[in-house]
Coordinates of C-alpha atoms in Angstrom, one line a residue:
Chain A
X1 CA -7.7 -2.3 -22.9
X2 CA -11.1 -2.8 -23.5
X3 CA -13.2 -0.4 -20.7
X4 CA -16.7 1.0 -20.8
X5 CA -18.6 4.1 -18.8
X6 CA -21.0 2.9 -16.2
X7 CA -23.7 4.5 -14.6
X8 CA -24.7 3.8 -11.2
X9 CA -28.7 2.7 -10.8
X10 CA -28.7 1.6 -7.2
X11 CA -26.6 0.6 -4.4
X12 CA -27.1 -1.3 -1.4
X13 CA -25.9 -2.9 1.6
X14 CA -26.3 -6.5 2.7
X15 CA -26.1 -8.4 5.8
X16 CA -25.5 -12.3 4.3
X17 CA -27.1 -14.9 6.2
X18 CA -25.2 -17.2 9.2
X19 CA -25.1 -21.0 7.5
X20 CA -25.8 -19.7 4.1
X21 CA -23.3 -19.8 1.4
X22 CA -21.2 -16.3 0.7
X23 CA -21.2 -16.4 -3.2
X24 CA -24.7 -17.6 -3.5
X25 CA -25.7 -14.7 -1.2
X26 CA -24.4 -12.2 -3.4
X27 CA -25.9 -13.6 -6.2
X28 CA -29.4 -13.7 -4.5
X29 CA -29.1 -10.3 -3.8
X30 CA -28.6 -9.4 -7.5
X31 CA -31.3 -11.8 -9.0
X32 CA -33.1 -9.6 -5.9
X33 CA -32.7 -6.1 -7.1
X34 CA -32.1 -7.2 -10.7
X35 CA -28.7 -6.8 -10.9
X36 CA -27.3 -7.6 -15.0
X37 CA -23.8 -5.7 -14.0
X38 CA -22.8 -4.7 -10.0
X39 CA -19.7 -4.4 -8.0
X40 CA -18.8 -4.9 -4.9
X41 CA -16.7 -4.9 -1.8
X42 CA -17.4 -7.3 1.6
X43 CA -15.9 -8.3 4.8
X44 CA -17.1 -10.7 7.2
X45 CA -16.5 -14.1 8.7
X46 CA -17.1 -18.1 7.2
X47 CA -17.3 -21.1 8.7
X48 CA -15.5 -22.7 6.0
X49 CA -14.5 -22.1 2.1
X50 CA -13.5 -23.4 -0.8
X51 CA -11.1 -21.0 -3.0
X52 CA -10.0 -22.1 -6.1
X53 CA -6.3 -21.2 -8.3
X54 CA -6.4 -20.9 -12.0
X55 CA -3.6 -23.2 -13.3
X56 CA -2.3 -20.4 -16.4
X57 CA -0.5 -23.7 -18.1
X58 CA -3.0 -26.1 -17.8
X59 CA -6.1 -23.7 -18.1
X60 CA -7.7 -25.2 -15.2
X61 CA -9.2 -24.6 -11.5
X62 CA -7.9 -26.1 -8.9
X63 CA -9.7 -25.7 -5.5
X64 CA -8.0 -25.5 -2.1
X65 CA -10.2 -26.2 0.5
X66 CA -10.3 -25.1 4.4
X67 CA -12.7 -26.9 7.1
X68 CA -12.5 -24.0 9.7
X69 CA -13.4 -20.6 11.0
X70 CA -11.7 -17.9 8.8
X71 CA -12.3 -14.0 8.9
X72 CA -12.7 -12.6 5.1
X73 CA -10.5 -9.6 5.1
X74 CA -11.2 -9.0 2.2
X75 CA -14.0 -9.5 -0.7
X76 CA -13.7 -7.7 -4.2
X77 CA -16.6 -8.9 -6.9
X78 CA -19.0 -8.4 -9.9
X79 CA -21.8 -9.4 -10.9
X80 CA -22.4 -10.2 -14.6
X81 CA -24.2 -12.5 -16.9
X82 CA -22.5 -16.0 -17.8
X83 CA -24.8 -18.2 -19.8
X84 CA -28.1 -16.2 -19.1
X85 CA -27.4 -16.5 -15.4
X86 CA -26.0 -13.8 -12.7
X87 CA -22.6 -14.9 -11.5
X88 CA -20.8 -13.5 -9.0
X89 CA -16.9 -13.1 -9.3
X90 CA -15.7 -13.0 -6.1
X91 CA -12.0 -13.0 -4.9
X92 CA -11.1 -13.1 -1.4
X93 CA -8.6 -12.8 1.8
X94 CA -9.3 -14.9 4.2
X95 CA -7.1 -15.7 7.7
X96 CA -7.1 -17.3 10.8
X97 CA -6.5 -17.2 14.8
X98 CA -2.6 -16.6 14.1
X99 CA -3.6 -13.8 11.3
X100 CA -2.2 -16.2 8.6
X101 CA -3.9 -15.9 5.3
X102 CA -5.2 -17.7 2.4
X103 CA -6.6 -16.0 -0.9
X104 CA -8.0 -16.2 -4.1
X105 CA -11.1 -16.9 -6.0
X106 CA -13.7 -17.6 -3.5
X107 CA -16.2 -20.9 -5.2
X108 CA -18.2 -21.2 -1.6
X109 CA -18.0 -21.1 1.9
X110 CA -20.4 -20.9 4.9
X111 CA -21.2 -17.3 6.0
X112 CA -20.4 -16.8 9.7
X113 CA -20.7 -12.8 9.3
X114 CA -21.0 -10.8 6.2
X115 CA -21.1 -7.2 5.1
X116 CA -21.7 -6.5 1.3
X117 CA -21.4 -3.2 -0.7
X118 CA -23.1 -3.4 -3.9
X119 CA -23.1 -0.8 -6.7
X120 CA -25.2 -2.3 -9.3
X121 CA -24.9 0.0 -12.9
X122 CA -27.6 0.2 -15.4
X123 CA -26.1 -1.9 -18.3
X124 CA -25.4 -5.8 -18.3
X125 CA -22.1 -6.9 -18.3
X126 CA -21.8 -10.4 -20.4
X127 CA -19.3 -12.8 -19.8
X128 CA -17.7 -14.9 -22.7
X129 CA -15.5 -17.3 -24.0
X130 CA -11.8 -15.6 -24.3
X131 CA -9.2 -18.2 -26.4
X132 CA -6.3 -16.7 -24.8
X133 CA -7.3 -17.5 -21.5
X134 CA -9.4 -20.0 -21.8
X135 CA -11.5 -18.2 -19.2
X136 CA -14.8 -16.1 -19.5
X137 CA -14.5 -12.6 -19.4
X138 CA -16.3 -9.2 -20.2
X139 CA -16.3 -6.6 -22.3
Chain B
X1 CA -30.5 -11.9 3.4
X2 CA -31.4 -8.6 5.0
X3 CA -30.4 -5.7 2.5
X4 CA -31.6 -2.1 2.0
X5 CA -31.0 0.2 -1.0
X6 CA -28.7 3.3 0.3
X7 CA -28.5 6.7 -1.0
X8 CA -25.3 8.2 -0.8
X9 CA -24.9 11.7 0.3
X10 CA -21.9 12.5 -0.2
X11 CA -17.9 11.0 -0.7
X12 CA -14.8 11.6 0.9
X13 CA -11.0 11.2 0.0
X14 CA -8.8 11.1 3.4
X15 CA -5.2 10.8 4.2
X16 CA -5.1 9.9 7.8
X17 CA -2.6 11.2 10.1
X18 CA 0.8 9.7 10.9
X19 CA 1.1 8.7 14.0
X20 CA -2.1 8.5 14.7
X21 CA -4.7 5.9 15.2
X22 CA -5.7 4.1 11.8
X23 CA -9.1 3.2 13.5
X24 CA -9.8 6.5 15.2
X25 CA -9.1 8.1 12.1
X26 CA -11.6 6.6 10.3
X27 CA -14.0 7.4 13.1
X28 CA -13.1 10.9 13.5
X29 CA -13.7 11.1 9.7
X30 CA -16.9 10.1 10.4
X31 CA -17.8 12.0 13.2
X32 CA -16.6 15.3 11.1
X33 CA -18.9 14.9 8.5
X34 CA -21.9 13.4 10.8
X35 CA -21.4 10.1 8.7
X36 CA -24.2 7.4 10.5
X37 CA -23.7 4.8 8.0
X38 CA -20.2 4.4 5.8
X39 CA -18.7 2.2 3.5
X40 CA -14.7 2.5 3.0
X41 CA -11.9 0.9 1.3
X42 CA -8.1 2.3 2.0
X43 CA -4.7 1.7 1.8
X44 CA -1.1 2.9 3.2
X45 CA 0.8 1.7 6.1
X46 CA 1.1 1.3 9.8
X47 CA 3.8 1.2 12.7
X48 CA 2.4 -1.5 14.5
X49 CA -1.3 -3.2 14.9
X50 CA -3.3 -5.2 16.3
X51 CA -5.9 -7.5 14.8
X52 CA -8.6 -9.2 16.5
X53 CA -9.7 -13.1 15.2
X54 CA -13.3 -14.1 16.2
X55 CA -13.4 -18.0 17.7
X56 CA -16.7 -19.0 16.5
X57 CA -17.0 -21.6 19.3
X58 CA -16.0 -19.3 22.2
X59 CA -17.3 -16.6 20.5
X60 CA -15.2 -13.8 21.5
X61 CA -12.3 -12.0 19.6
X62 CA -8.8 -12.5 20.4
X63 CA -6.0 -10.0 19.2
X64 CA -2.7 -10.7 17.6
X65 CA -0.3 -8.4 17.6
X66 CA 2.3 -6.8 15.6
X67 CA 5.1 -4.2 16.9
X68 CA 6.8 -3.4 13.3
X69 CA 5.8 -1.6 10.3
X70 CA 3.2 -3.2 7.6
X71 CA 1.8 -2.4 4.4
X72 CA -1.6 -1.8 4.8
X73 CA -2.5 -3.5 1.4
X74 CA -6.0 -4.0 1.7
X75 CA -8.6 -2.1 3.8
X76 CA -12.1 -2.3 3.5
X77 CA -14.9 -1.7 6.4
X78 CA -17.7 0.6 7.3
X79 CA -19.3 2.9 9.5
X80 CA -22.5 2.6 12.1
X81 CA -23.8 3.2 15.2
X82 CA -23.1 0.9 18.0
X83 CA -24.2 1.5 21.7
X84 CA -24.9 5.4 19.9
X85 CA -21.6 5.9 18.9
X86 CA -20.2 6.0 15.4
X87 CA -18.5 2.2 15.0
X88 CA -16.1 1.7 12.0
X89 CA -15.6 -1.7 11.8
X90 CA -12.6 -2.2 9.7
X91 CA -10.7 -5.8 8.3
X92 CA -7.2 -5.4 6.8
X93 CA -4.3 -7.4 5.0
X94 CA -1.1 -6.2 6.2
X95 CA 2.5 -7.3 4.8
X96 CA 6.0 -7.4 6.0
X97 CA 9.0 -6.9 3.9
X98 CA 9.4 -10.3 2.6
X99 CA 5.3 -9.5 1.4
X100 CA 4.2 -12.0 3.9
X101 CA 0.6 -11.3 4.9
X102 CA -1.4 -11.0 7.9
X103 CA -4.9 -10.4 8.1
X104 CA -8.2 -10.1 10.4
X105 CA -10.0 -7.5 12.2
X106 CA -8.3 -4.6 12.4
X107 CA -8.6 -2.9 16.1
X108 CA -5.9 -0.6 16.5
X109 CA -2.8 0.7 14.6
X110 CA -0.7 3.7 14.2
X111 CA -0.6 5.0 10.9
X112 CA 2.5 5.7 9.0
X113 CA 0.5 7.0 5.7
X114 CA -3.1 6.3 4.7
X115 CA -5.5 6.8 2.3
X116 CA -9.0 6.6 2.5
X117 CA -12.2 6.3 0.4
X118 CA -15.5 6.7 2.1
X119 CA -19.2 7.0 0.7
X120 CA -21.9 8.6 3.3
X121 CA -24.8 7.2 3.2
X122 CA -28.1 9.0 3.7
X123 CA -30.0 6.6 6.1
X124 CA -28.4 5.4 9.8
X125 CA -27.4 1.5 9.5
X126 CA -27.5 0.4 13.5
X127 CA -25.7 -2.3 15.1
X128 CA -27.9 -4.8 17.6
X129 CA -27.0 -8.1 19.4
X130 CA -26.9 -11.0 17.0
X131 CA -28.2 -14.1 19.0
X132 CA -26.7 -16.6 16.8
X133 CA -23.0 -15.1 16.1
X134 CA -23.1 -12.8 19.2
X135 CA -22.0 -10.1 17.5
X136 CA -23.1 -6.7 16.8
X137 CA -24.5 -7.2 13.3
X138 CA -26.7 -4.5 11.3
X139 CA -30.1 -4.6 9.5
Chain C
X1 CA -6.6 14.3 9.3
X2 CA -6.8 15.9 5.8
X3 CA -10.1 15.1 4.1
X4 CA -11.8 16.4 1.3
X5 CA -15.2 15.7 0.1
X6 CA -15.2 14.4 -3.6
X7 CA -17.8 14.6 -6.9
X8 CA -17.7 11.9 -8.7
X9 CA -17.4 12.4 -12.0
X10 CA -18.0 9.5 -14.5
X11 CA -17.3 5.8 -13.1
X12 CA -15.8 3.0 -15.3
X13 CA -15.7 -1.1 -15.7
X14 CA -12.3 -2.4 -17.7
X15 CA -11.3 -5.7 -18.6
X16 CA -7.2 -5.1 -18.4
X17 CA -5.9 -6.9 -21.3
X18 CA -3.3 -10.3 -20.8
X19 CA 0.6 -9.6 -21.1
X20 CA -0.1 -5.7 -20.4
X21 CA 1.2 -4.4 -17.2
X22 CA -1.3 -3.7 -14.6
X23 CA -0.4 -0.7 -13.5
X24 CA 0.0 0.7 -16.3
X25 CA -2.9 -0.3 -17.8
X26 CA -4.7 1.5 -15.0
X27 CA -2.8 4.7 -15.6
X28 CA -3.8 3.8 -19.6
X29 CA -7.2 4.2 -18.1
X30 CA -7.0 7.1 -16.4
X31 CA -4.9 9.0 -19.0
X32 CA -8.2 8.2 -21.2
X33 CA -10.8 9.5 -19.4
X34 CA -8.9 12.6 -18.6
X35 CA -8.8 11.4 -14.6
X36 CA -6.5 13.6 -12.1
X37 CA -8.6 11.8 -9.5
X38 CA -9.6 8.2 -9.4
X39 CA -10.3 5.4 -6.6
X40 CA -10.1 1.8 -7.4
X41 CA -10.6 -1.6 -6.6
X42 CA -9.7 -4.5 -8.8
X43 CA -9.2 -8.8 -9.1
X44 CA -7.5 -11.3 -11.5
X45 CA -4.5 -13.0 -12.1
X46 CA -0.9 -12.2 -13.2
X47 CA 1.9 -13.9 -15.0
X48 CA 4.5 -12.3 -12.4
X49 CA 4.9 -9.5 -9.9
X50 CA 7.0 -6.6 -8.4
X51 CA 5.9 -5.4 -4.9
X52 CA 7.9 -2.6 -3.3
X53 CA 8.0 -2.5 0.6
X54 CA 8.3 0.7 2.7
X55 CA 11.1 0.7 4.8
X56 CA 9.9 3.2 7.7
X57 CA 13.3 3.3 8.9
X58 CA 15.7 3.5 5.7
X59 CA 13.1 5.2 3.9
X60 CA 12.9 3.2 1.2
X61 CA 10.9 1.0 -1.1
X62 CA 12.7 -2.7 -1.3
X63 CA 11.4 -5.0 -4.1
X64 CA 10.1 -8.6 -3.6
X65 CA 9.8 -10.1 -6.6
X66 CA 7.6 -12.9 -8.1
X67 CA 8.3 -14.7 -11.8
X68 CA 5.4 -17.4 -11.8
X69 CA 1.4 -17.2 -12.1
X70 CA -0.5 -15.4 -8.6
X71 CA -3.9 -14.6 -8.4
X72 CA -5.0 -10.8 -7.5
X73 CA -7.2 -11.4 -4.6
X74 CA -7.6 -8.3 -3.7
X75 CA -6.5 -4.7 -5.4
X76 CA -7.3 -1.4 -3.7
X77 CA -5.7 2.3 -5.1
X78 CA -5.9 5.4 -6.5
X79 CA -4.5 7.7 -9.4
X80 CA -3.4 11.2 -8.3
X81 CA -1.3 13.9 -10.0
X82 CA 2.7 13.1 -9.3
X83 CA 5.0 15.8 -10.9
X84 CA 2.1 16.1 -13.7
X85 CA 1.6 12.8 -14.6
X86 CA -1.2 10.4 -13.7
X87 CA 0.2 7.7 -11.0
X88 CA -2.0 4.7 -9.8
X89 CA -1.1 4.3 -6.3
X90 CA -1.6 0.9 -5.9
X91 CA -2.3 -1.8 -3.0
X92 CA -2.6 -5.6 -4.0
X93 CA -2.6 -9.1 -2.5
X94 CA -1.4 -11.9 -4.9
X95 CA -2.2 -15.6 -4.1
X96 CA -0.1 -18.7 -5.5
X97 CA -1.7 -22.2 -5.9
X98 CA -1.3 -23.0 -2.2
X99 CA -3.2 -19.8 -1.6
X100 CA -0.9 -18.7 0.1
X101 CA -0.6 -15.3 -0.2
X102 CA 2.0 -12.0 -0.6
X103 CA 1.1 -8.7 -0.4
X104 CA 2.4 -5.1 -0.7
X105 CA 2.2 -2.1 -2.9
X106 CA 2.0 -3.5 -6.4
X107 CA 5.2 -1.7 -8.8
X108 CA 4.4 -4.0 -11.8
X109 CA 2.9 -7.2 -12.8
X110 CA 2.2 -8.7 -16.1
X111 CA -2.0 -9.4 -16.8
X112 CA -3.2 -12.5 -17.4
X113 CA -7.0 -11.1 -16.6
X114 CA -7.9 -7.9 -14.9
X115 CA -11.4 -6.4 -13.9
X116 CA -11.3 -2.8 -12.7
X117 CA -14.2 -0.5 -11.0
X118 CA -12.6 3.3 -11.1
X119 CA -14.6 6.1 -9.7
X120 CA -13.0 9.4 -11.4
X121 CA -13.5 12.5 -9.4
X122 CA -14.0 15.8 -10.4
X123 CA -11.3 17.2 -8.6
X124 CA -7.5 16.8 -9.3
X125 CA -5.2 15.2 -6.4
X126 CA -1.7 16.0 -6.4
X127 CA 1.0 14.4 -4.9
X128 CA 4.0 16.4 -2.7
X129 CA 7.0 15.7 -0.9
X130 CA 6.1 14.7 3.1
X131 CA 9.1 15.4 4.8
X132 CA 7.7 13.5 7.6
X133 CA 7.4 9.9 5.5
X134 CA 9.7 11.1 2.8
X135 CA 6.2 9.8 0.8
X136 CA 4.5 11.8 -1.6
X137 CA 1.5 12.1 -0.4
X138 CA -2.3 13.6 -1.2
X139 CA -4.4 16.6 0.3

C-alpha cells in the first residue's frame, strides 16, 4: 500500500452555487485557494446528475444518468492534479422522494443545495496512468 | 461560490446514546462544547428514522419513514446557528438487512450505537433565508 | 453522550492497493503509523464484498454477500483498540452498474482502487463489551 503523511495548510467551507455544476464547483474552489492536493466531504441537493460506473472488464465508464431532483447524502472527494489540471474525485449518494438511492462516481449534476468541507494539505497529489487498472491514480 | 477559510478549534470523538435521538445528539454535542459552526461525519445504527426529501417545485420537505432498525452507513452534516439556535443539519444512508439503502435528510432517529467525528470551528457559520431554494443556507 | 475531545496527531492520504482487502489494508495503515486512534473516510471500487448487518433483536451480524465489481461511493470509519489489536470499524456504500446501491458495515472486500484520508489521534480508543448492544463499543 502505497500512503504518504499530509499536512493540513487550510481548510474551508463552501456553499456551491444553485444552477451551477457540483464537481466544477469543487474544482473552482481549489483553483480558488490553490488547492494541488484537498479532501473533502459534502452534502446537499441537485437538480439532476450524471454518475458514472467503471466497467472492471472492459476498463471503461459508463454513465447513468438521472433528470430529477435528488438529495446528495453523501459526497466523499479529492482534489489532485491530472494532466496539469485540478480534478476533483468525487463519489456520491444520491436519493429521491421515496429515499431510494443511486450512487457512484459523480461526472456532473446541477447544484440545488450544497455544503462542502475542504481540507486542502500542503503537497500536490499527481494523478497517473496505472496499467492494472487502466485508471489514473495517486501516489 | 461563497466559501470562507475556517480555523478549527478543537475535535471531538462521540459515541451517542442508545436510545436516544441521533439528531439531538449531535446537537447536544454541540451545545456542550459551545460548538457555532461544525463539520461531522458518523456512523452506527438506529431503531427507526425518519428522513425528510426536499420537492424542489413545492419546495418544502416531506418525511419518509422507517419503524425498523438500519445501519447508519454513512453520515455526514454540520453544525450552525439557525433562528439562534445550534442547527445540525445531518444527511444519512441507511441499510436494511438485505443491504438495501435509503437515504435523504436525516430528521429524527433513535440510536442503537453511534459514532461520531466532529471538528469545531473557530468562527459562527449562520443560517439565513435563501430566496431562490427557500431554504436556510449559510454564508 | 460519551465524548471526548481529540489531538490529532499526524493525518495520512493512501492509495489502497488492487486485489488487497480493504479493510485490512486500512488496519495495514494504521498498524504503520503506530494509530490506536484514527477517523476515516474513503472511495473506489471493489472486485466483491462482505457486509455484515446488525440484528438488534438476535444480536447478531448476518452477512450479505456480493461476488461481482461495486463501486465505494461512500466509506466512513474508524480504527480503535479491540482486545489489543488495531480494528477499522468500518461503514460503506457500494454501487453496481445500475447504481443501484447496497450498504452496511463493510467485513471485507477485495480493492480494485482505494483512496483513503485518516486522521490519527493522539489518544488510544479502546473497544469493550456493551451489555446493552452486545457491541463493543468506544469511550
Amino acid at each position: 500500500m502505497n500512503y504518504r503523511a499530509v499536512d493540513t495548510a487550510a481548510e474551508y467551507v463552501a456553499r456551491l452555487d444553485t444552477g451551477a455544476d457540483w464537481r466544477a464547483e469543487i474544482e473552482a474552489l481549489a483553483d480558488d485557494v490553490e488547492a494541488d492536493a484537498a479532501w473533502f466531504t459534502a452534502l446537499g441537493a441537485v437538480q439532476d446528475a450524471e454518475l458514472w460506473f467503471y466497467d472492471q472488464d472492459e476498463r471503461e465508464y459508463y454513465p447513468i444518468e438521472f433528470d430529477e431532483p435528488l438529495e446528495v447524502a453523501s459526497c466523499v472527494g479529492n482534489v489532485s492534479l491530472l494532466d496539469d489540471e485540478r480534478f476533483a474525485h468525487t463519489h456520491a449518494v444520491l436519493s429521491d422522494p421515496d429515499g431510494t438511492t443511486y450512487a457512484g462516481h459523480l461526472n456532473e449534476a446541477t447544484v440545488w443545495a450544497g455544503e462542502v468541507h475542504m481540507r486542502v494539505f500542503e503537497d500536490e497529489l499527481v494523478r497517473e496512468y496505472d496499467d492494472t487498472t487502466e485508471l489514473d491514480l495517486w501516489l
